[in-house]
mmCIF file of C-alpha atoms in Angstrom:
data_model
loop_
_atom_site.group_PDB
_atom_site.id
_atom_site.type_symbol
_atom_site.label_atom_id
_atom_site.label_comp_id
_atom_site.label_asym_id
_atom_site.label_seq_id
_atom_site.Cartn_x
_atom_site.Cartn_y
_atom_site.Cartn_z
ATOM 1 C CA UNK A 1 11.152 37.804 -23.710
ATOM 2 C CA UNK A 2 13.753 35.632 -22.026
ATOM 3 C CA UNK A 3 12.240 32.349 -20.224
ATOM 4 C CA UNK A 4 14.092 31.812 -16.814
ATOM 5 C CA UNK A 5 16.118 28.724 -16.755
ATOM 6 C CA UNK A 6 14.727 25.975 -15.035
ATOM 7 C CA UNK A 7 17.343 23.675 -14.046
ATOM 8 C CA UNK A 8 18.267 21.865 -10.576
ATOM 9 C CA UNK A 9 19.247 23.737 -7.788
ATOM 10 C CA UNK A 10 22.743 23.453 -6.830
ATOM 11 C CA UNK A 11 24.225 23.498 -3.443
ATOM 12 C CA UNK A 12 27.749 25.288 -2.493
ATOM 13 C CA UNK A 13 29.712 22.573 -4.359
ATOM 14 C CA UNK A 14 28.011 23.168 -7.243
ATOM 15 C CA UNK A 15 26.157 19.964 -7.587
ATOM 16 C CA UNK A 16 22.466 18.981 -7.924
ATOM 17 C CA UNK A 17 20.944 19.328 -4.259
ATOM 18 C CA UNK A 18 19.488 15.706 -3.636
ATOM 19 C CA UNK A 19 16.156 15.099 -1.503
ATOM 20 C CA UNK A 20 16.952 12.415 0.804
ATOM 21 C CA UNK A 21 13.583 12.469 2.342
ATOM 22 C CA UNK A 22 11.606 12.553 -0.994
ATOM 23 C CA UNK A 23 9.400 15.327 -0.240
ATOM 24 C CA UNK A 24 10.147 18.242 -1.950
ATOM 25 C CA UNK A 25 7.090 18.514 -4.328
ATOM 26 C CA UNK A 26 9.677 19.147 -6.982
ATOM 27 C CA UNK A 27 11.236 15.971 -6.681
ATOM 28 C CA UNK A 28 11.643 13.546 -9.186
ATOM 29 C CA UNK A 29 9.638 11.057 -6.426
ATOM 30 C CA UNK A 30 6.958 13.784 -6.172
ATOM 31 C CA UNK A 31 6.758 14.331 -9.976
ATOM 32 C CA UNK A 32 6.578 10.629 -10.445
ATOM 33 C CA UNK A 33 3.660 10.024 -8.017
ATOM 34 C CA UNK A 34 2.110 13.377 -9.078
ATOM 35 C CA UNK A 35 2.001 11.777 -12.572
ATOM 36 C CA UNK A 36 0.783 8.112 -11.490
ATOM 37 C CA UNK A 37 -1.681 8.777 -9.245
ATOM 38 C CA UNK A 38 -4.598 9.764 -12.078
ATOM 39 C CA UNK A 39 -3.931 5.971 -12.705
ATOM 40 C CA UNK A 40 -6.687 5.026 -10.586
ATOM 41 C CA UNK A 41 -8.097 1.840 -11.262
ATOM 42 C CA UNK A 42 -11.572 3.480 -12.900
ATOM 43 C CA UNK A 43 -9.298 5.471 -14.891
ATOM 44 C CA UNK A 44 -7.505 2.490 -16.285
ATOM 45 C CA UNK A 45 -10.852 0.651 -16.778
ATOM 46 C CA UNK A 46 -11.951 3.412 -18.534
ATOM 47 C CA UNK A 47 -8.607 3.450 -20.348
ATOM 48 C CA UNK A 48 -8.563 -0.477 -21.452
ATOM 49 C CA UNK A 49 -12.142 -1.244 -21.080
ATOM 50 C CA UNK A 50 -11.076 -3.915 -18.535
ATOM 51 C CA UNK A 51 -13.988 -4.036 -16.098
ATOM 52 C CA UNK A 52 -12.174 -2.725 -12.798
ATOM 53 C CA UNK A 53 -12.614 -5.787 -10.524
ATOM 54 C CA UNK A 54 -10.797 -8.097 -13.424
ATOM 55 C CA UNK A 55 -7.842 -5.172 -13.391
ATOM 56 C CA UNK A 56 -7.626 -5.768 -9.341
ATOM 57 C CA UNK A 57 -7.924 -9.642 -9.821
ATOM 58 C CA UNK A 58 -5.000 -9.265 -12.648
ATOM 59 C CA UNK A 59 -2.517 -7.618 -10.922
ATOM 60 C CA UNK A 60 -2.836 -9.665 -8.058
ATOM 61 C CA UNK A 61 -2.438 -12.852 -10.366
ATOM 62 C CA UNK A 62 0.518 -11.314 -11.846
ATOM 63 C CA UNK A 63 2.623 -10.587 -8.110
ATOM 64 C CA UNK A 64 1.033 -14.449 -7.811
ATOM 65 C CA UNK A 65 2.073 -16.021 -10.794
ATOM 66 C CA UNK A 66 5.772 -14.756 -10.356
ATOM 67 C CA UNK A 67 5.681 -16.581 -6.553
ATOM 68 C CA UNK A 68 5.346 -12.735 -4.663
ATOM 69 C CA UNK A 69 2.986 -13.732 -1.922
ATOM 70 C CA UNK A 70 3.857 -10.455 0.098
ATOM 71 C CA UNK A 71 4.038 -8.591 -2.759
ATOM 72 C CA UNK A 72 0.349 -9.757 -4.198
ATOM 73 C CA UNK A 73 -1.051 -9.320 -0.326
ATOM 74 C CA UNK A 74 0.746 -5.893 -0.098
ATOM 75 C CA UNK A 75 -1.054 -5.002 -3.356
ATOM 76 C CA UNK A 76 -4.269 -5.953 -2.034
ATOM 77 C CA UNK A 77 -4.459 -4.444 1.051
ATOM 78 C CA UNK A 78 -3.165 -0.865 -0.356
ATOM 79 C CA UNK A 79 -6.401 -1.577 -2.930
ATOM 80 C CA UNK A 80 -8.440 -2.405 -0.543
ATOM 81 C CA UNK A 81 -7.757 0.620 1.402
ATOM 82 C CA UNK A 82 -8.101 2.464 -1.730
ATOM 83 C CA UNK A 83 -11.058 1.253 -2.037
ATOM 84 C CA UNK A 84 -12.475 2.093 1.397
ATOM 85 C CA UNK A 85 -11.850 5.648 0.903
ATOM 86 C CA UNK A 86 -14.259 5.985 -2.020
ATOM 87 C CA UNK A 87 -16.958 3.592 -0.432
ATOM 88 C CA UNK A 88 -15.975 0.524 -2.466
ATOM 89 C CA UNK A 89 -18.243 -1.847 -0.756
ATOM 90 C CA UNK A 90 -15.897 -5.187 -1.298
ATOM 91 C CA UNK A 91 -12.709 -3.668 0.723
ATOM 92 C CA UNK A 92 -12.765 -6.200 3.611
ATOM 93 C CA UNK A 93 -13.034 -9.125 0.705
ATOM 94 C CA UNK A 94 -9.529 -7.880 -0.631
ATOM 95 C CA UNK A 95 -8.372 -7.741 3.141
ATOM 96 C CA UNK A 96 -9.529 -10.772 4.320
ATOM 97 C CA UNK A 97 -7.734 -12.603 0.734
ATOM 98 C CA UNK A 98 -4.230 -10.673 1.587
ATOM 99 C CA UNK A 99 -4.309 -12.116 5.037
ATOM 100 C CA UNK A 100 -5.376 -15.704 3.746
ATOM 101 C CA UNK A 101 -2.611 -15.124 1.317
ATOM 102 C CA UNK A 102 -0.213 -14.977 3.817
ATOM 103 C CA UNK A 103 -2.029 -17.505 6.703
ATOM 104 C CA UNK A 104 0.919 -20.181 5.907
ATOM 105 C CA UNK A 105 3.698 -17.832 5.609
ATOM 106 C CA UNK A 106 6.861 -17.631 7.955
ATOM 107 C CA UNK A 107 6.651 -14.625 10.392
ATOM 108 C CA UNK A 108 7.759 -11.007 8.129
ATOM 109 C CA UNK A 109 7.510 -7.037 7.825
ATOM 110 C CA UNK A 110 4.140 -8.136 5.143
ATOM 111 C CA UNK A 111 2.530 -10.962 7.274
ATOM 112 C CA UNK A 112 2.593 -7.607 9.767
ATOM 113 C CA UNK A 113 0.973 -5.339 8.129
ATOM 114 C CA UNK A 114 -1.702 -7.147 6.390
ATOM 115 C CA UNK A 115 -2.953 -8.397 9.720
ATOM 116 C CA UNK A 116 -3.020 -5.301 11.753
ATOM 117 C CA UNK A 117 -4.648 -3.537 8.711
ATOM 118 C CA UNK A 118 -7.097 -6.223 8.948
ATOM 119 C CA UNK A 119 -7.367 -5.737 12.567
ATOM 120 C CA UNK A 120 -7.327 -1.947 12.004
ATOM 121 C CA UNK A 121 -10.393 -2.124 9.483
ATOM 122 C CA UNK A 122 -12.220 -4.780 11.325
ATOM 123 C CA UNK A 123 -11.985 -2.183 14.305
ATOM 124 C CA UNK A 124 -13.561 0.749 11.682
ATOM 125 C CA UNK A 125 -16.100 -1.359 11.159
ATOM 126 C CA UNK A 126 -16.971 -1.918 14.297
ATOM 127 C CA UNK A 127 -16.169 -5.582 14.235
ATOM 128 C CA UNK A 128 -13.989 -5.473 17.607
ATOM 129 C CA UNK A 129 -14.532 -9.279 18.226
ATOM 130 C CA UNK A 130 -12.785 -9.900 15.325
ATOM 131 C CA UNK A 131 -10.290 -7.396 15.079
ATOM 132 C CA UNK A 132 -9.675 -9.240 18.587
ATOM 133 C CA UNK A 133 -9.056 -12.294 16.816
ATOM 134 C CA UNK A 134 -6.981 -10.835 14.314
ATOM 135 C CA UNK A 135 -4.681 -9.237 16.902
ATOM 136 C CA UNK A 136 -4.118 -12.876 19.132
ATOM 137 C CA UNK A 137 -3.198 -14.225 15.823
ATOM 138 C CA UNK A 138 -0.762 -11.611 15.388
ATOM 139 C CA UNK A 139 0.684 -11.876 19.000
ATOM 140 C CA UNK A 140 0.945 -16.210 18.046
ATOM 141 C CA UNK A 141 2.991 -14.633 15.017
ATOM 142 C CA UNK A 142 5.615 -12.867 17.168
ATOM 143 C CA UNK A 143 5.280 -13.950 20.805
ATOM 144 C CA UNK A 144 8.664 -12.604 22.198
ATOM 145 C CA UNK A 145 8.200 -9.085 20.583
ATOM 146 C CA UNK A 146 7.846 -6.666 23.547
ATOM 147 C CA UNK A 147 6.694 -4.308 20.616
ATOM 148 C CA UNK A 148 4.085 -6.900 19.159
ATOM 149 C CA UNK A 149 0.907 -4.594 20.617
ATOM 150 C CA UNK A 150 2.216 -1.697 19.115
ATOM 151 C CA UNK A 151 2.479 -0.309 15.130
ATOM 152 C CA UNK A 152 6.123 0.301 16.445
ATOM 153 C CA UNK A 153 6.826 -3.401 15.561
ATOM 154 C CA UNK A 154 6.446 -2.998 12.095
#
């Protein structure tokens, strides 16, 4: 019995049809997040017997120790979302240390995000005074930004 072939699909000039969006499942993207996402941190504790709050800790010191501030506060907030959507208890620690990560940090995209995720979880958790906070702080950040309320700003 003959296998079909798998190969790429071709478009009318006979070359490899390319997914500028990156969301056919098939693409190389997909295939390469399919593949990484089992690498959760548990499964990497349970991998390298590196307790999994060290792992978190490490990989932030590693963004930190090559002068990545965004990078390591990026990180951080991504785990600490991660974290809130299997119940991880310490997710607003690893918020609130992105955002002190960036406090002295020139306006940018990162200093953005990190605070209106912290804003964003602060308002989850029912902490509205703070997310309050959060959100003047963000407004001091970009004052002239008619888009500054809005997620369109970043």
């Amino acid at each position: 019995m003959r296998l079909p072939c798998v190969g790429p699909q071709l478009n009318q000039q006979a070359r490899a049809k390319r997914d500028m969006t990156l969301k056919h499942p098939r693409s190389v993207f997909q295939l390469l997040k399919q593949h990484y996402s089992r690498y959760t941190p548990e499964v990497v504790s349970s991998i390298t017997g590196i307790p999994q709050d060290q792992f978190l800790e490490e990989a932030r010191d590693l963004f930190l120790e090559d002068g990545r501030l965004e990078k390591a506060a990026g990180a951080m907030v991504r785990l600490g979302e991660l974290l809130w959507m299997r119940g991880h208890p310490g997710t607003f620690d690893h918020l609130e240390k992105a955002a002190d990560l960036l406090a002295d940090m020139p306006p940018s995209y990162s200093k953005a995000y990190v605070m209106c995720s912290l804003a964003r979880f602060n308002m989850i958790r029912d902490h509205n005074d703070e997310a309050i906070e959060v959100g003047k702080k963000l407004i001091e950040v970009s004052p002239d930004d008619e888009l500054a309320y809005t997620s369109l700003s970043i």
